[in-house]
Amino acid sequence: MSKYTIVNEEFLPAATASVLITDLAVQRGYGIFDFFKTIDGEPVFVEDHLDRFYNSAAAMRLPVDKSREELKSLLFTLIKKNGLLDSGIKITLTGGYSTDGYTLAKPNMIITQQPLTINKELNTRGIKLITHPHQRQLAEVKTLDYLMAIWLQPLIKQKGADDVLYHNHGMVKECPRANFFIVTQDNQVITSADKILKGIVRKQVLNLYIDGITIREKEISLEDLKQCKEAFITSSTKNILPVTEIDGQIIGNGHAGDVTIALAEKLKEFVFSK
């Protein structure tokens, strides 16, 4: 466990750090966050994560009273004080202590760190998904709102699945905590383009180059799921994780496909060199 948490610049014991119940994050679930990992004490893709953090804050009308360099200084000090080499760091920005439980106030910034097991090897067994119609509000913003994802947990377990894949009007979007990709029969790697949270690992995958494979953004239909030969998700904690079944339909041969494996190996070069 970590020793320290930061609340508005102050380093506090992680076990007792807190904010007041009048915070809009508590009263209305209003706030944003970002999450990145450290490997051997070094943050991975931290500049990309900070870009998204500041963009999310601006979109939610939450001023950040720390410059990028000041925030990075806090992050590196926390890493040093906690002494956790492999970890996940979460930066949360709340709606602040509202006087009426509805009006925005000065945001509170909370930075937490937790141990994280870093898996270098691809899980070739993959995961099972179910689909569900849903479009997240302010999809391009990394908000605190995971209402639908948590509400669906009993159904996901009932179906024997690992997670849910959202779709809207027949167009596939994303998983609650990951971006989604398919591989077509002609080796096109496609991920949804609009009304999603564009993940940091998703960005890295879009920039990968492997001969004979095209990687691009394009809308994905539910019908495309039935025709694809591979599928996978991406996230900061999972990197690339194969999807081997959707709504009871086996994808490909039920294991990680060749394109997914090749992309995972290529991505590993970037993740573990940061």
CSV table of C-alpha atoms in Angstrom, one decimal:
chain,number,residue,atom,x,y,z
A,1,MET,CA,0.0,0.0,0.0
A,2,SER,CA,1.1,3.6,-0.6
A,3,LYS,CA,2.1,5.8,2.4
A,4,TYR,CA,1.0,9.1,1.0
A,5,THR,CA,-1.9,10.8,-0.9
A,6,ILE,CA,-1.9,14.4,-2.1
A,7,VAL,CA,-4.9,16.6,-1.5
A,8,ASN,CA,-4.5,20.1,-2.9
A,9,GLU,CA,-0.7,20.0,-2.7
A,10,GLU,CA,-0.6,18.6,0.9
A,11,PHE,CA,1.0,15.2,1.4
A,12,LEU,CA,-1.3,13.2,3.8
A,13,PRO,CA,-1.3,9.7,5.1
A,14,ALA,CA,-3.1,7.6,2.5
A,15,ALA,CA,-5.2,5.9,5.2
A,16,THR,CA,-6.7,9.1,6.5
A,17,ALA,CA,-6.7,11.5,3.5
A,18,SER,CA,-10.2,12.8,2.7
A,19,VAL,CA,-12.4,15.6,1.3
A,20,LEU,CA,-15.7,16.9,2.8
A,21,ILE,CA,-19.0,15.4,1.9
A,22,THR,CA,-20.1,18.8,0.4
A,23,ASP,CA,-17.8,18.2,-2.6
A,24,LEU,CA,-19.8,17.9,-5.8
A,25,ALA,CA,-17.9,14.6,-6.5
A,26,VAL,CA,-19.8,13.2,-3.6
A,27,GLN,CA,-23.1,15.1,-4.0
A,28,ARG,CA,-23.5,14.8,-7.8
A,29,GLY,CA,-20.6,12.7,-9.1
A,30,TYR,CA,-19.2,15.7,-10.8
A,31,GLY,CA,-15.5,15.6,-11.6
A,32,ILE,CA,-12.8,14.1,-13.8
A,33,PHE,CA,-9.7,12.0,-13.4
A,34,ASP,CA,-6.8,10.5,-15.3
A,35,PHE,CA,-4.8,7.4,-14.6
A,36,PHE,CA,-1.4,6.3,-15.7
A,37,LYS,CA,1.1,3.7,-14.6
A,38,THR,CA,4.7,3.7,-13.5
A,39,ILE,CA,7.2,1.0,-14.4
A,40,ASP,CA,10.4,0.8,-12.4
A,41,GLY,CA,9.5,4.3,-11.0
A,42,GLU,CA,9.1,5.9,-14.4
A,43,PRO,CA,5.7,7.2,-15.6
A,44,VAL,CA,4.5,5.7,-18.9
A,45,PHE,CA,3.1,8.2,-21.5
A,46,VAL,CA,2.7,10.8,-18.8
A,47,GLU,CA,2.6,13.8,-21.2
A,48,ASP,CA,-0.3,12.2,-23.1
A,49,HIS,CA,-2.1,11.6,-19.9
A,50,LEU,CA,-1.6,15.2,-18.8
A,51,ASP,CA,-2.8,16.5,-22.1
A,52,ARG,CA,-6.0,14.6,-21.6
A,53,PHE,CA,-6.3,15.6,-18.0
A,54,TYR,CA,-6.1,19.3,-18.8
A,55,ASN,CA,-8.5,18.9,-21.8
A,56,SER,CA,-11.0,17.1,-19.6
A,57,ALA,CA,-10.8,19.7,-16.9
A,58,ALA,CA,-11.4,22.5,-19.5
A,59,ALA,CA,-14.3,20.7,-21.0
A,60,MET,CA,-15.9,20.3,-17.5
A,61,ARG,CA,-15.3,23.9,-16.6
A,62,LEU,CA,-12.9,22.9,-13.8
A,63,PRO,CA,-9.9,25.2,-13.5
A,64,VAL,CA,-6.6,23.6,-12.6
A,65,ASP,CA,-4.5,25.9,-10.5
A,66,LYS,CA,-1.3,24.0,-11.2
A,67,SER,CA,0.8,24.4,-14.3
A,68,ARG,CA,1.9,21.2,-16.1
A,69,GLU,CA,5.4,21.5,-14.6
A,70,GLU,CA,4.0,22.1,-11.1
A,71,LEU,CA,1.7,19.1,-11.4
A,72,LYS,CA,4.6,16.9,-12.7
A,73,SER,CA,6.7,18.0,-9.7
A,74,LEU,CA,3.9,16.8,-7.3
A,75,LEU,CA,3.7,13.5,-9.2
A,76,PHE,CA,7.4,12.8,-9.0
A,77,THR,CA,7.6,13.8,-5.4
A,78,LEU,CA,4.7,11.4,-4.6
A,79,ILE,CA,6.5,8.6,-6.5
A,80,LYS,CA,9.7,9.2,-4.5
A,81,LYS,CA,7.9,9.4,-1.1
A,82,ASN,CA,5.9,6.3,-1.6
A,83,GLY,CA,8.7,4.2,-3.1
A,84,LEU,CA,6.4,2.2,-5.3
A,85,LEU,CA,8.2,1.3,-8.5
A,86,ASP,CA,5.3,-0.4,-10.4
A,87,SER,CA,2.1,1.5,-9.6
A,88,GLY,CA,-1.0,3.2,-10.8
A,89,ILE,CA,-1.4,6.9,-10.2
A,90,LYS,CA,-4.8,8.6,-10.3
A,91,ILE,CA,-5.3,12.3,-10.5
A,92,THR,CA,-8.9,13.3,-9.6
A,93,LEU,CA,-10.3,16.8,-10.0
A,94,THR,CA,-13.6,17.4,-8.2
A,95,GLY,CA,-16.4,19.9,-8.5
A,96,GLY,CA,-15.4,21.4,-5.2
A,97,TYR,CA,-17.2,22.3,-2.0
A,98,SER,CA,-20.5,23.6,-3.4
A,99,THR,CA,-22.6,25.9,-1.2
A,100,ASP,CA,-25.9,24.5,-2.6
A,101,GLY,CA,-24.9,21.0,-3.8
A,102,TYR,CA,-25.3,22.1,-7.4
A,103,THR,CA,-23.1,25.0,-8.2
A,104,LEU,CA,-19.5,24.6,-9.1
A,105,ALA,CA,-16.9,25.6,-6.6
A,106,LYS,CA,-13.1,25.7,-6.4
A,107,PRO,CA,-12.0,22.1,-7.4
A,108,ASN,CA,-10.2,19.8,-5.1
A,109,MET,CA,-7.3,17.8,-6.6
A,110,ILE,CA,-6.6,14.4,-5.2
A,111,ILE,CA,-3.6,12.3,-6.3
A,112,THR,CA,-3.4,8.7,-5.2
A,113,GLN,CA,-1.0,5.9,-5.9
A,114,GLN,CA,-1.4,2.2,-5.6
A,115,PRO,CA,0.7,-0.9,-6.3
A,116,LEU,CA,0.1,-2.3,-9.7
A,117,THR,CA,1.1,-5.7,-11.1
A,118,ILE,CA,2.8,-5.1,-14.5
A,119,ASN,CA,2.1,-7.9,-17.0
A,120,LYS,CA,4.5,-7.9,-19.9
A,121,GLU,CA,3.1,-11.0,-21.7
A,122,LEU,CA,-0.1,-11.1,-23.7
A,123,ASN,CA,-3.0,-13.0,-22.2
A,124,THR,CA,-3.8,-15.2,-25.2
A,125,ARG,CA,-7.0,-16.6,-23.7
A,126,GLY,CA,-8.6,-13.2,-23.9
A,127,ILE,CA,-11.9,-12.1,-22.5
A,128,LYS,CA,-15.6,-12.4,-23.2
A,129,LEU,CA,-17.8,-9.3,-23.8
A,130,ILE,CA,-21.5,-8.7,-24.0
A,131,THR,CA,-23.0,-5.8,-25.9
A,132,HIS,CA,-25.4,-3.2,-24.5
A,133,PRO,CA,-27.0,-0.1,-26.0
A,134,HIS,CA,-25.5,3.0,-24.3
A,135,GLN,CA,-23.9,6.3,-25.2
A,136,ARG,CA,-21.8,8.0,-22.5
A,137,GLN,CA,-22.4,11.6,-21.7
A,138,LEU,CA,-19.5,13.9,-22.8
A,139,ALA,CA,-17.8,10.8,-24.2
A,140,GLU,CA,-14.6,12.6,-25.0
A,141,VAL,CA,-14.1,13.5,-21.3
A,142,LYS,CA,-12.7,11.2,-18.7
A,143,THR,CA,-15.4,11.9,-16.1
A,144,LEU,CA,-16.2,10.1,-12.8
A,145,ASP,CA,-19.4,8.8,-14.2
A,146,TYR,CA,-19.4,5.0,-14.4
A,147,LEU,CA,-23.0,4.6,-13.5
A,148,MET,CA,-24.0,2.3,-16.4
A,149,ALA,CA,-20.9,0.2,-16.1
A,150,ILE,CA,-21.4,-0.5,-12.4
A,151,TRP,CA,-25.1,-1.0,-12.8
A,152,LEU,CA,-24.5,-3.7,-15.5
A,153,GLN,CA,-22.1,-5.7,-13.3
A,154,PRO,CA,-24.7,-8.3,-12.2
A,155,LEU,CA,-25.8,-8.9,-15.8
A,156,ILE,CA,-22.2,-9.2,-17.0
A,157,LYS,CA,-21.6,-11.9,-14.4
A,158,GLN,CA,-24.9,-13.6,-15.1
A,159,LYS,CA,-23.9,-13.9,-18.8
A,160,GLY,CA,-20.5,-15.3,-17.8
A,161,ALA,CA,-18.7,-12.4,-19.4
A,162,ASP,CA,-15.8,-10.2,-18.3
A,163,ASP,CA,-17.0,-6.8,-19.5
A,164,VAL,CA,-19.5,-4.9,-21.6
A,165,LEU,CA,-19.2,-3.3,-25.0
A,166,TYR,CA,-21.4,-0.2,-25.6
A,167,HIS,CA,-23.1,0.5,-28.9
A,168,ASN,CA,-25.4,3.3,-30.0
A,169,HIS,CA,-27.9,3.0,-32.9
A,170,GLY,CA,-26.1,-0.1,-34.1
A,171,MET,CA,-22.6,1.5,-34.0
A,172,VAL,CA,-20.0,0.0,-31.7
A,173,LYS,CA,-18.4,2.5,-29.3
A,174,GLU,CA,-16.2,1.4,-26.4
A,175,CYS,CA,-15.9,-0.6,-23.2
A,176,PRO,CA,-16.3,1.3,-19.9
A,177,ARG,CA,-12.6,1.3,-19.2
A,178,ALA,CA,-11.1,0.4,-22.6
A,179,ASN,CA,-11.1,1.1,-26.3
A,180,PHE,CA,-12.2,-1.6,-28.7
A,181,PHE,CA,-10.6,-2.7,-32.0
A,182,ILE,CA,-11.5,-5.3,-34.6
A,183,VAL,CA,-9.3,-7.0,-37.2
A,184,THR,CA,-11.1,-7.5,-40.6
A,185,GLN,CA,-10.6,-10.5,-42.9
A,186,ASP,CA,-8.2,-8.4,-45.0
A,187,ASN,CA,-6.0,-7.3,-42.0
A,188,GLN,CA,-7.5,-3.9,-41.4
A,189,VAL,CA,-7.3,-2.9,-37.8
A,190,ILE,CA,-10.2,-0.6,-37.0
A,191,THR,CA,-11.3,1.3,-33.9
A,192,SER,CA,-14.4,3.5,-33.5
A,193,ALA,CA,-13.8,7.2,-34.3
A,194,ASP,CA,-16.5,9.3,-32.7
A,195,LYS,CA,-18.2,9.8,-29.3
A,196,ILE,CA,-15.7,7.8,-27.4
A,197,LEU,CA,-13.0,8.5,-24.9
A,198,LYS,CA,-9.8,8.3,-26.9
A,199,GLY,CA,-7.4,6.3,-24.8
A,200,ILE,CA,-3.6,6.8,-24.5
A,201,VAL,CA,-2.8,3.2,-25.5
A,202,ARG,CA,-5.3,3.5,-28.3
A,203,LYS,CA,-3.3,6.4,-29.6
A,204,GLN,CA,-0.1,4.4,-29.5
A,205,VAL,CA,-1.7,1.5,-31.4
A,206,LEU,CA,-2.9,3.8,-34.1
A,207,ASN,CA,0.7,4.9,-34.6
A,208,LEU,CA,2.2,1.4,-34.9
A,209,TYR,CA,3.5,0.2,-38.2
A,210,ILE,CA,3.5,-3.5,-39.2
A,211,ASP,CA,3.9,-4.4,-42.8
A,212,GLY,CA,0.7,-5.7,-44.5
A,213,ILE,CA,-1.5,-4.3,-41.7
A,214,THR,CA,-3.6,-1.1,-42.0
A,215,ILE,CA,-4.6,0.6,-38.7
A,216,ARG,CA,-7.3,3.3,-38.8
A,217,GLU,CA,-10.3,5.0,-37.2
A,218,LYS,CA,-13.6,4.1,-38.7
A,219,GLU,CA,-17.1,3.4,-37.5
A,220,ILE,CA,-17.8,-0.2,-36.5
A,221,SER,CA,-21.3,-1.7,-36.8
A,222,LEU,CA,-22.7,-4.6,-34.9
A,223,GLU,CA,-22.7,-6.5,-38.2
A,224,ASP,CA,-18.9,-5.9,-38.4
A,225,LEU,CA,-18.5,-7.8,-35.2
A,226,LYS,CA,-19.9,-10.9,-36.8
A,227,GLN,CA,-17.5,-10.7,-39.7
A,228,CYS,CA,-14.3,-9.8,-38.0
A,229,LYS,CA,-11.5,-12.4,-37.5
A,230,GLU,CA,-10.0,-10.9,-34.4
A,231,ALA,CA,-10.9,-8.3,-31.7
A,232,PHE,CA,-9.1,-6.7,-28.8
A,233,ILE,CA,-9.3,-3.9,-26.3
A,234,THR,CA,-6.6,-1.5,-25.1
A,235,SER,CA,-6.1,0.4,-21.9
A,236,SER,CA,-3.3,1.7,-19.6
A,237,THR,CA,-3.5,-1.4,-17.3
A,238,LYS,CA,-4.2,-4.0,-20.0
A,239,ASN,CA,-2.1,-2.7,-22.9
A,240,ILE,CA,-3.6,-5.0,-25.6
A,241,LEU,CA,-6.0,-7.7,-24.4
A,242,PRO,CA,-7.7,-10.1,-26.9
A,243,VAL,CA,-11.5,-10.4,-27.1
A,244,THR,CA,-12.3,-14.0,-27.9
A,245,GLU,CA,-16.1,-14.0,-27.5
A,246,ILE,CA,-18.9,-11.4,-28.0
A,247,ASP,CA,-22.5,-12.2,-27.0
A,248,GLY,CA,-21.7,-15.9,-27.1
A,249,GLN,CA,-20.1,-15.8,-30.6
A,250,ILE,CA,-16.6,-17.0,-30.7
A,251,ILE,CA,-14.2,-14.6,-32.5
A,252,GLY,CA,-11.7,-16.3,-34.8
A,253,ASN,CA,-10.4,-19.5,-33.2
A,254,GLY,CA,-11.2,-18.4,-29.7
A,255,HIS,CA,-7.7,-17.3,-28.9
A,256,ALA,CA,-5.5,-14.3,-29.7
A,257,GLY,CA,-5.0,-14.0,-33.4
A,258,ASP,CA,-1.8,-13.4,-35.3
A,259,VAL,CA,-2.5,-9.7,-35.9
A,260,THR,CA,-3.3,-9.1,-32.2
A,261,ILE,CA,-0.2,-10.9,-31.1
A,262,ALA,CA,2.0,-8.9,-33.6
A,263,LEU,CA,0.5,-5.6,-32.4
A,264,ALA,CA,1.0,-6.5,-28.7
A,265,GLU,CA,4.7,-7.3,-29.3
A,266,LYS,CA,5.2,-4.1,-31.1
A,267,LEU,CA,3.4,-2.1,-28.5
A,268,LYS,CA,5.5,-3.7,-25.7
A,269,GLU,CA,8.6,-2.1,-27.2
A,270,PHE,CA,7.1,1.4,-26.6
A,271,VAL,CA,5.5,0.7,-23.2
A,272,PHE,CA,8.5,-0.8,-21.6
A,273,SER,CA,11.0,1.7,-23.0
A,274,LYS,CA,9.2,4.7,-21.3
